[in-house]
Coordinates of N, CA and C and ligand atoms in Angstrom, one line a residue:
V26 N 3.3 3.5 14.5 CA 2.9 2.5 14.0 C 3.3 2.2 12.6
H27 N 3.6 1.1 12.1 CA 4.3 0.9 10.9 C 3.1 -0.2 9.8
L28 N 3.3 0.2 8.7 CA 2.4 -0.5 7.7 C 3.4 -1.4 6.5
I29 N 2.9 -2.7 6.5 CA 3.7 -3.3 5.5 C 2.6 -4.1 4.6
V30 N 2.6 -4.1 3.1 CA 1.9 -4.5 2.5 C 2.8 -5.7 1.5
Y31 N 2.6 -6.8 1.4 CA 3.3 -7.3 0.4 C 2.4 -8.5 -0.4
T32 N 2.8 -9.0 -1.5 CA 2.1 -10.0 -2.2 C 3.0 -11.2 -2.6
S33 N 2.3 -12.4 -2.8 CA 3.3 -13.4 -2.5 C 2.3 -14.5 -3.3
E34 N 3.1 -15.8 -3.8 CA 2.5 -16.5 -4.4 C 2.2 -18.1 -3.9
Y35 N 1.0 -18.4 -3.8 CA 0.7 -19.8 -3.0 C 1.3 -21.1 -3.6
I36 N 2.1 -21.7 -2.8 CA 2.6 -22.9 -3.5 C 2.0 -23.9 -2.7
G37 N 1.2 -24.8 -3.6 CA 0.3 -26.0 -2.9 C -0.9 -26.2 -3.8
D38 N -1.6 -27.0 -3.3 CA -2.6 -27.5 -4.3 C -4.1 -26.6 -3.9
E39 N -4.4 -26.0 -5.1 CA -5.5 -25.3 -5.1 C -6.8 -25.7 -4.2
Q40 N -7.0 -27.2 -4.3 CA -7.9 -27.5 -3.6 C -8.1 -27.2 -2.1
N41 N -6.7 -27.1 -1.3 CA -6.8 -27.3 -0.2 C -6.6 -25.7 0.4
I42 N -6.8 -24.6 -0.4 CA -6.3 -23.7 -0.1 C -7.2 -22.9 1.0
N43 N -8.5 -23.3 1.3 CA -9.3 -22.8 2.2 C -8.9 -23.2 3.7
T44 N -8.5 -24.4 3.5 CA -7.7 -25.4 4.8 C -6.5 -24.7 5.2
V45 N -5.7 -24.1 4.1 CA -4.6 -23.3 4.5 C -5.1 -22.0 4.8
L46 N -5.8 -21.2 4.3 CA -6.3 -20.0 4.9 C -6.8 -19.9 6.4
D47 N -7.6 -21.1 6.6 CA -7.9 -21.2 8.2 C -6.7 -21.5 9.0
A48 N -5.9 -22.2 8.4 CA -4.9 -22.6 9.4 C -4.0 -21.4 9.5
I49 N -3.8 -20.6 8.7 CA -3.1 -19.2 8.7 C -3.7 -18.1 9.7
T50 N -5.2 -18.0 9.6 CA -5.8 -17.0 10.4 C -5.8 -17.7 11.9
T51 N -5.9 -19.3 12.0 CA -6.0 -19.7 13.1 C -4.5 -19.4 14.1
S52 N -3.3 -19.3 13.6 CA -2.0 -18.9 14.0 C -2.4 -17.4 14.3
A53 N -2.6 -16.8 13.3 CA -2.6 -15.2 13.6 C -3.5 -14.6 14.4
K54 N -4.7 -15.4 14.7 CA -5.5 -14.8 15.5 C -5.1 -14.6 17.1
V55 N -4.2 -16.0 17.1 CA -3.6 -16.1 18.7 C -2.2 -15.1 18.7
R56 N -1.4 -15.0 17.3 CA 0.1 -14.3 17.8 C 0.1 -13.0 17.4
N57 N -1.1 -12.6 16.7 CA -0.8 -11.0 16.3 C -1.6 -10.2 17.2
P58 N -2.6 -10.5 18.2 CA -2.7 -9.7 19.0 C -1.9 -9.7 20.2
N59 N -0.8 -10.5 20.5 CA 0.1 -10.4 21.5 C 1.5 -9.4 20.8
L60 N 1.2 -9.3 19.4 CA 2.5 -8.6 18.9 C 1.7 -7.2 18.5
K61 N 0.2 -6.9 18.8 CA -0.2 -5.9 18.5 C -0.3 -5.4 17.1
I62 N -0.6 -6.6 16.3 CA -0.7 -6.6 14.9 C -2.1 -6.7 14.4
T63 N -2.6 -5.7 13.5 CA -4.2 -6.1 12.7 C -3.6 -6.0 11.3
G64 N -4.7 -6.3 10.5 CA -4.6 -6.2 9.2 C -5.5 -7.4 8.8
L65 N -5.5 -7.8 7.4 CA -6.0 -8.6 6.7 C -5.3 -9.4 5.6
L66 N -6.0 -10.4 5.1 CA -5.2 -11.4 4.2 C -6.0 -11.7 3.1
F67 N -5.9 -11.2 1.7 CA -6.5 -11.7 0.6 C -6.0 -12.8 -0.1
Y68 N -6.9 -13.2 -0.8 CA -6.1 -14.7 -1.7 C -7.1 -14.5 -2.9
H69 N -6.0 -14.7 -4.0 CA -6.9 -14.8 -5.1 C -5.8 -15.6 -6.1
Q70 N -6.2 -16.8 -6.6 CA -5.5 -17.9 -7.0 C -4.7 -17.3 -8.1
P71 N -3.2 -17.4 -8.1 CA -2.9 -18.1 -6.9 C -1.7 -17.1 -6.1
R72 N -2.4 -16.0 -5.7 CA -1.7 -14.8 -4.8 C -2.3 -14.6 -3.7
F73 N -1.5 -14.2 -2.6 CA -1.8 -13.8 -1.5 C -1.7 -12.4 -1.4
L74 N -2.4 -11.5 -1.0 CA -2.1 -10.1 -0.6 C -2.5 -9.4 1.2
Q75 N -1.4 -9.2 1.7 CA -1.5 -9.2 3.2 C -1.2 -7.9 3.4
I76 N -2.1 -7.4 4.3 CA -1.9 -5.8 4.9 C -1.6 -6.3 6.3
I77 N -0.5 -5.9 6.9 CA 0.0 -6.0 8.4 C 0.4 -4.4 8.9
E78 N -0.3 -4.2 10.0 CA 0.3 -2.7 10.6 C 0.6 -3.2 12.1
G79 N 1.3 -2.7 12.6 CA 1.7 -2.4 14.1 C 3.0 -1.8 14.4
P80 N 3.7 -1.9 15.6 CA 4.8 -1.6 16.0 C 6.2 -2.1 15.1
K81 N 6.8 -1.4 14.6 CA 7.8 -1.8 13.8 C 8.5 -3.0 13.9
D82 N 9.0 -3.2 15.2 CA 9.3 -4.7 16.0 C 8.9 -5.6 15.6
S83 N 7.4 -5.6 15.9 CA 6.4 -6.7 15.7 C 6.7 -7.2 14.5
L84 N 6.6 -6.2 13.5 CA 6.3 -6.3 12.0 C 7.5 -6.9 11.5
D85 N 8.7 -6.6 12.0 CA 9.9 -7.2 11.7 C 10.1 -8.8 11.9
Q86 N 9.7 -9.1 13.4 CA 9.4 -10.4 13.6 C 8.3 -11.2 12.6
M87 N 7.3 -10.6 12.6 CA 6.2 -11.2 11.8 C 6.8 -11.6 10.5
M88 N 7.4 -10.7 9.9 CA 7.8 -10.9 8.6 C 9.2 -12.2 8.3
Q89 N 9.9 -12.3 9.6 CA 10.9 -13.0 9.6 C 10.0 -14.4 9.5
I90 N 8.8 -14.7 10.1 CA 8.2 -16.1 10.5 C 7.6 -16.0 9.2
I91 N 6.9 -15.1 8.5 CA 6.4 -15.2 7.1 C 7.2 -15.6 6.1
N92 N 8.4 -14.9 6.1 CA 9.2 -15.4 5.0 C 9.9 -16.7 5.0
R93 N 9.7 -17.4 5.9 CA 10.2 -18.6 6.2 C 9.3 -19.7 6.0
D94 N 7.7 -19.1 5.7 CA 6.9 -20.1 5.5 C 6.9 -20.7 4.1
R95 N 6.8 -22.1 4.0 CA 7.1 -23.0 2.8 C 5.7 -23.1 2.1
R96 N 4.6 -22.2 2.4 CA 3.3 -22.4 1.8 C 3.0 -21.3 0.7
H97 N 4.1 -20.5 0.5 CA 4.6 -19.4 -0.5 C 5.8 -19.0 -0.9
K98 N 5.8 -18.2 -2.0 CA 7.1 -17.8 -2.8 C 7.1 -16.4 -3.2
N99 N 8.1 -16.0 -3.8 CA 8.2 -14.8 -4.4 C 7.4 -13.4 -3.7
I100 N 7.9 -13.4 -2.3 CA 7.3 -12.3 -1.4 C 7.9 -11.1 -2.0
E101 N 6.9 -10.1 -2.4 CA 7.1 -8.9 -3.0 C 6.4 -7.8 -2.1
R102 N 7.4 -7.1 -1.6 CA 6.7 -5.9 -1.0 C 6.1 -4.8 -1.7
L103 N 5.1 -4.4 -1.5 CA 4.4 -3.3 -2.0 C 4.5 -1.9 -1.3
I104 N 4.4 -2.1 0.0 CA 4.5 -0.8 0.9 C 5.1 -1.2 2.4
S105 N 6.0 -0.5 2.8 CA 6.8 -0.5 4.0 C 6.7 0.8 4.6
E106 N 5.9 1.2 5.3 CA 6.5 2.8 6.2 C 5.7 3.0 7.0
A107 N 6.2 4.1 7.8 CA 5.5 4.7 9.3 C 4.4 5.2 8.8
I108 N 3.2 4.8 9.5 CA 2.2 5.7 9.3 C 1.7 6.2 10.7
P109 N 0.7 7.5 10.4 CA 0.3 8.1 11.9 C -0.4 7.3 12.5
E110 N -1.4 6.5 11.9 CA -2.3 5.3 12.8 C -2.8 4.5 12.0
R111 N -3.4 3.5 12.8 CA -3.8 2.2 12.2 C -4.9 2.4 11.3
K112 N -5.0 1.8 10.0 CA -6.0 1.8 9.0 C -7.1 0.6 9.2
F113 N -6.6 -0.4 9.9 CA -7.4 -1.4 10.3 C -7.3 -2.2 11.4
N114 N -7.6 -1.2 12.3 CA -8.0 -1.2 13.8 C -8.9 -2.1 14.0
D115 N -9.9 -2.5 13.2 CA -10.9 -3.7 13.8 C -10.5 -5.0 13.3
W116 N -9.3 -5.1 12.5 CA -9.0 -6.3 11.7 C -8.2 -7.1 12.3
N117 N -8.5 -8.6 13.0 CA -7.4 -9.3 13.3 C -7.2 -10.4 12.5
M118 N -6.8 -10.3 11.4 CA -6.3 -11.0 10.3 C -7.3 -11.8 9.9
D119 N -8.6 -11.4 9.3 CA -9.2 -12.3 8.6 C -9.0 -12.6 7.3
S120 N -9.3 -13.7 6.4 CA -8.6 -13.8 5.5 C -9.9 -14.0 4.5
I121 N -9.6 -13.3 3.0 CA -10.9 -13.2 2.1 C -10.6 -14.0 0.8
N122 N -11.2 -15.0 0.6 CA -10.7 -15.5 -0.9 C -11.5 -15.1 -2.2
L123 N -10.7 -14.2 -2.6 CA -11.5 -13.5 -3.7 C -11.5 -14.2 -5.0
S124 N -11.2 -15.5 -5.0 CA -10.9 -16.2 -6.4 C -12.0 -16.3 -7.2
N125 N -13.3 -15.8 -6.6 CA -14.5 -16.2 -7.8 C -14.7 -14.7 -8.4
N126 N -14.0 -13.6 -7.8 CA -14.4 -12.6 -8.9 C -13.0 -11.5 -9.2
E127 N -12.7 -10.6 -8.1 CA -11.6 -9.6 -8.4 C -10.4 -10.3 -8.7
S128 N -9.6 -9.5 -9.4 CA -8.2 -10.2 -10.0 C -7.1 -9.8 -8.8
L129 N -6.0 -10.4 -8.6 CA -5.0 -10.0 -8.0 C -3.6 -10.1 -8.8
D130 N -3.5 -9.2 -9.6 CA -2.5 -9.5 -10.5 C -1.3 -8.4 -9.8
L131 N 0.0 -9.0 -10.2 CA 1.0 -8.2 -9.5 C 1.4 -7.0 -10.2
A132 N 1.4 -7.0 -11.6 CA 1.9 -5.7 -12.2 C 0.5 -4.5 -11.7
E133 N -0.7 -5.2 -11.8 CA -1.9 -4.2 -11.5 C -1.7 -3.8 -9.8
L134 N -1.3 -4.7 -9.1 CA -1.0 -4.1 -7.8 C -0.1 -2.8 -7.5
V135 N 1.1 -3.0 -8.3 CA 2.1 -2.4 -8.3 C 1.6 -1.0 -9.2
L136 N 0.8 -1.0 -10.0 CA 0.5 0.0 -10.7 C -0.8 0.6 -9.7
I137 N -1.5 0.1 -9.1 CA -2.3 0.8 -8.0 C -1.3 1.4 -7.0
R138 N -0.4 0.7 -6.5 CA 0.3 1.4 -5.3 C 1.0 2.5 -5.9
D139 N 1.2 2.7 -7.1 CA 2.0 3.6 -7.8 C 1.0 4.8 -8.1
V140 N -0.1 4.7 -8.3 CA -1.4 5.3 -8.6 C -1.3 6.4 -7.4
Y141 N -1.2 5.8 -6.1 CA -1.5 6.4 -5.1 C 0.0 6.9 -4.3
K142 N 0.9 7.0 -5.1 CA 1.9 7.6 -4.9 C 1.9 9.1 -5.0
Q143 N 2.2 10.0 -3.9 CA 2.2 11.5 -4.2 C 3.5 11.8 -3.8
N144 N 4.3 12.7 -4.5 CA 5.6 13.1 -3.9 C 6.5 11.9 -3.3
L145 N 6.5 11.0 -4.0 CA 7.2 9.8 -3.9 C 6.8 9.1 -2.8
Q146 N 5.9 9.5 -2.0 CA 5.4 8.7 -1.0 C 4.0 8.4 -0.9
V147 N 3.8 7.1 -0.8 CA 2.6 6.3 -0.9 C 1.4 7.1 0.1
N148 N 0.5 7.5 -0.5 CA -0.7 7.9 0.3 C -1.7 6.7 0.8
T149 N -1.0 6.4 2.2 CA -1.4 5.0 2.8 C -2.9 5.3 3.0
D150 N -3.6 6.6 3.5 CA -5.0 6.5 3.6 C -5.8 6.0 2.4
A151 N -5.3 6.7 1.2 CA -6.0 6.3 0.2 C -5.7 4.9 -0.4
I152 N -4.9 4.5 -0.3 CA -4.6 2.8 -0.6 C -5.0 2.0 0.6
A153 N -5.2 2.5 1.3 CA -6.3 1.6 2.8 C -7.5 1.4 2.3
D154 N -8.3 2.9 2.0 CA -9.4 2.9 1.4 C -9.9 2.0 0.2
F155 N -8.6 1.8 -0.5 CA -8.7 1.1 -1.8 C -9.0 -0.3 -1.3
Y156 N -8.0 -0.8 -0.6 CA -8.3 -2.1 -0.2 C -9.6 -2.2 0.6
K157 N -10.0 -1.3 1.4 CA -11.3 -1.7 1.9 C -12.5 -1.7 0.8
A158 N -12.4 -0.9 -0.1 CA -13.4 -1.2 -1.0 C -13.2 -2.5 -1.6
M159 N -12.0 -3.0 -2.1 CA -11.9 -4.3 -2.5 C -12.9 -5.3 -1.8
L160 N -12.8 -5.1 -0.3 CA -13.4 -6.0 0.5 C -14.9 -5.9 0.3
Q161 N -15.2 -4.5 0.3 CA -16.7 -4.5 0.3 C -17.3 -4.7 -1.1
S162 N -16.5 -4.8 -2.1 CA -17.3 -5.1 -3.3 C -17.4 -6.8 -3.2
H163 N -16.4 -7.3 -2.7 CA -16.5 -8.6 -2.6 C -17.6 -9.1 -1.9
A164 N -17.6 -8.6 -0.8 CA -19.0 -8.7 0.0 C -20.2 -8.3 -0.8
L165 N -20.3 -7.3 -1.5 CA -21.4 -7.3 -2.3 C -21.6 -8.5 -3.4
I166 N -20.5 -8.5 -4.0 CA -20.9 -9.7 -5.0 C -21.3 -11.2 -4.6
S167 N -20.6 -11.4 -3.4 CA -21.0 -12.6 -2.6 C -22.5 -12.5 -2.2
Q168 N -22.9 -11.6 -2.0 CA -24.4 -11.5 -1.6 C -25.2 -11.7 -3.0
V169 N -25.1 -10.8 -4.0 CA -25.6 -11.3 -5.1 C -25.5 -12.7 -5.6
S170 N -24.4 -13.4 -5.5 CA -24.2 -14.6 -6.2 C -25.1 -15.9 -5.4
Q171 N -25.6 -15.4 -4.2 CA -26.0 -16.4 -3.3 C -27.3 -17.0 -3.7
Ligands
LIG221 C1 0.5 -15.7 3.2 C2 0.8 -15.9 4.6 C3 0.3 -14.7 5.7 C4 0.6 -15.2 7.1 N1 0.3 -14.3 7.9 C5 0.4 -14.7 9.2 C6 0.1 -13.7 10.6 O1 -0.2 -12.8 10.3 N2 0.5 -14.1 11.7 C7 0.8 -15.5 12.0 O2 1.0 -15.6 13.3 N3 1.1 -16.2 10.9 C8 0.9 -15.8 9.5 N4 1.4 -17.0 8.9 C9 1.9 -18.3 9.3 C10 3.2 -18.5 9.5 O3 4.1 -18.2 8.4 C11 3.5 -19.5 10.4 O4 3.1 -20.5 9.7 C12 2.7 -19.5 11.7 O5 2.4 -18.1 12.4 C13 3.0 -20.4 12.8 O6 2.2 -20.5 13.7 P1 2.0 -21.7 14.8 O7 3.2 -21.2 15.6 O8 0.5 -21.2 15.2 O9 2.0 -22.9 14.4 C14 1.1 -16.4 7.5 C15 1.5 -17.2 6.5 C16 1.4 -17.1 5.4 C17 2.1 -18.1 4.1

């Protein structure tokens, strides 16, 4: 199994972002299972953060499609490496719009990635837990603000 984490910038009208996220996840929920890809997609204005994991060939194929997508630009790979097992087994590319609370700053994302580097290798367990914590805090904040 291989893991890729990248961030990119949304090009488009901020008002349409939820429609765009829906369209992406609709495509993903059909294509990704066929490619045995799992993961999730965060959005925080104006940035996507996507975690995809699966067979290397599938990820290469998927990244070619994603690279060509005109709805975003400046794709920056944070992590690309072989991992012993999936970290997001239960995730079929749901999208989470974080725009109301947490931030997704490129420098911050790079720093976080580097903090989890040990012996020049990213500790993917730790960083996956970090992203999951981001998801949980988002869920908690959403509950409180309702
Ligand atoms: C940030 C971002 C992430 C995406 N992630 C996926 C994905 O995981 N799976 C997928 O099939 N398409 C994904 N897409 C959409 C693809 O680029 C492409 O538009 C889509 O797969 C075309 O699907 P269709 O053949 O159903 O029209 C993503 C697009 C963006 C901008």
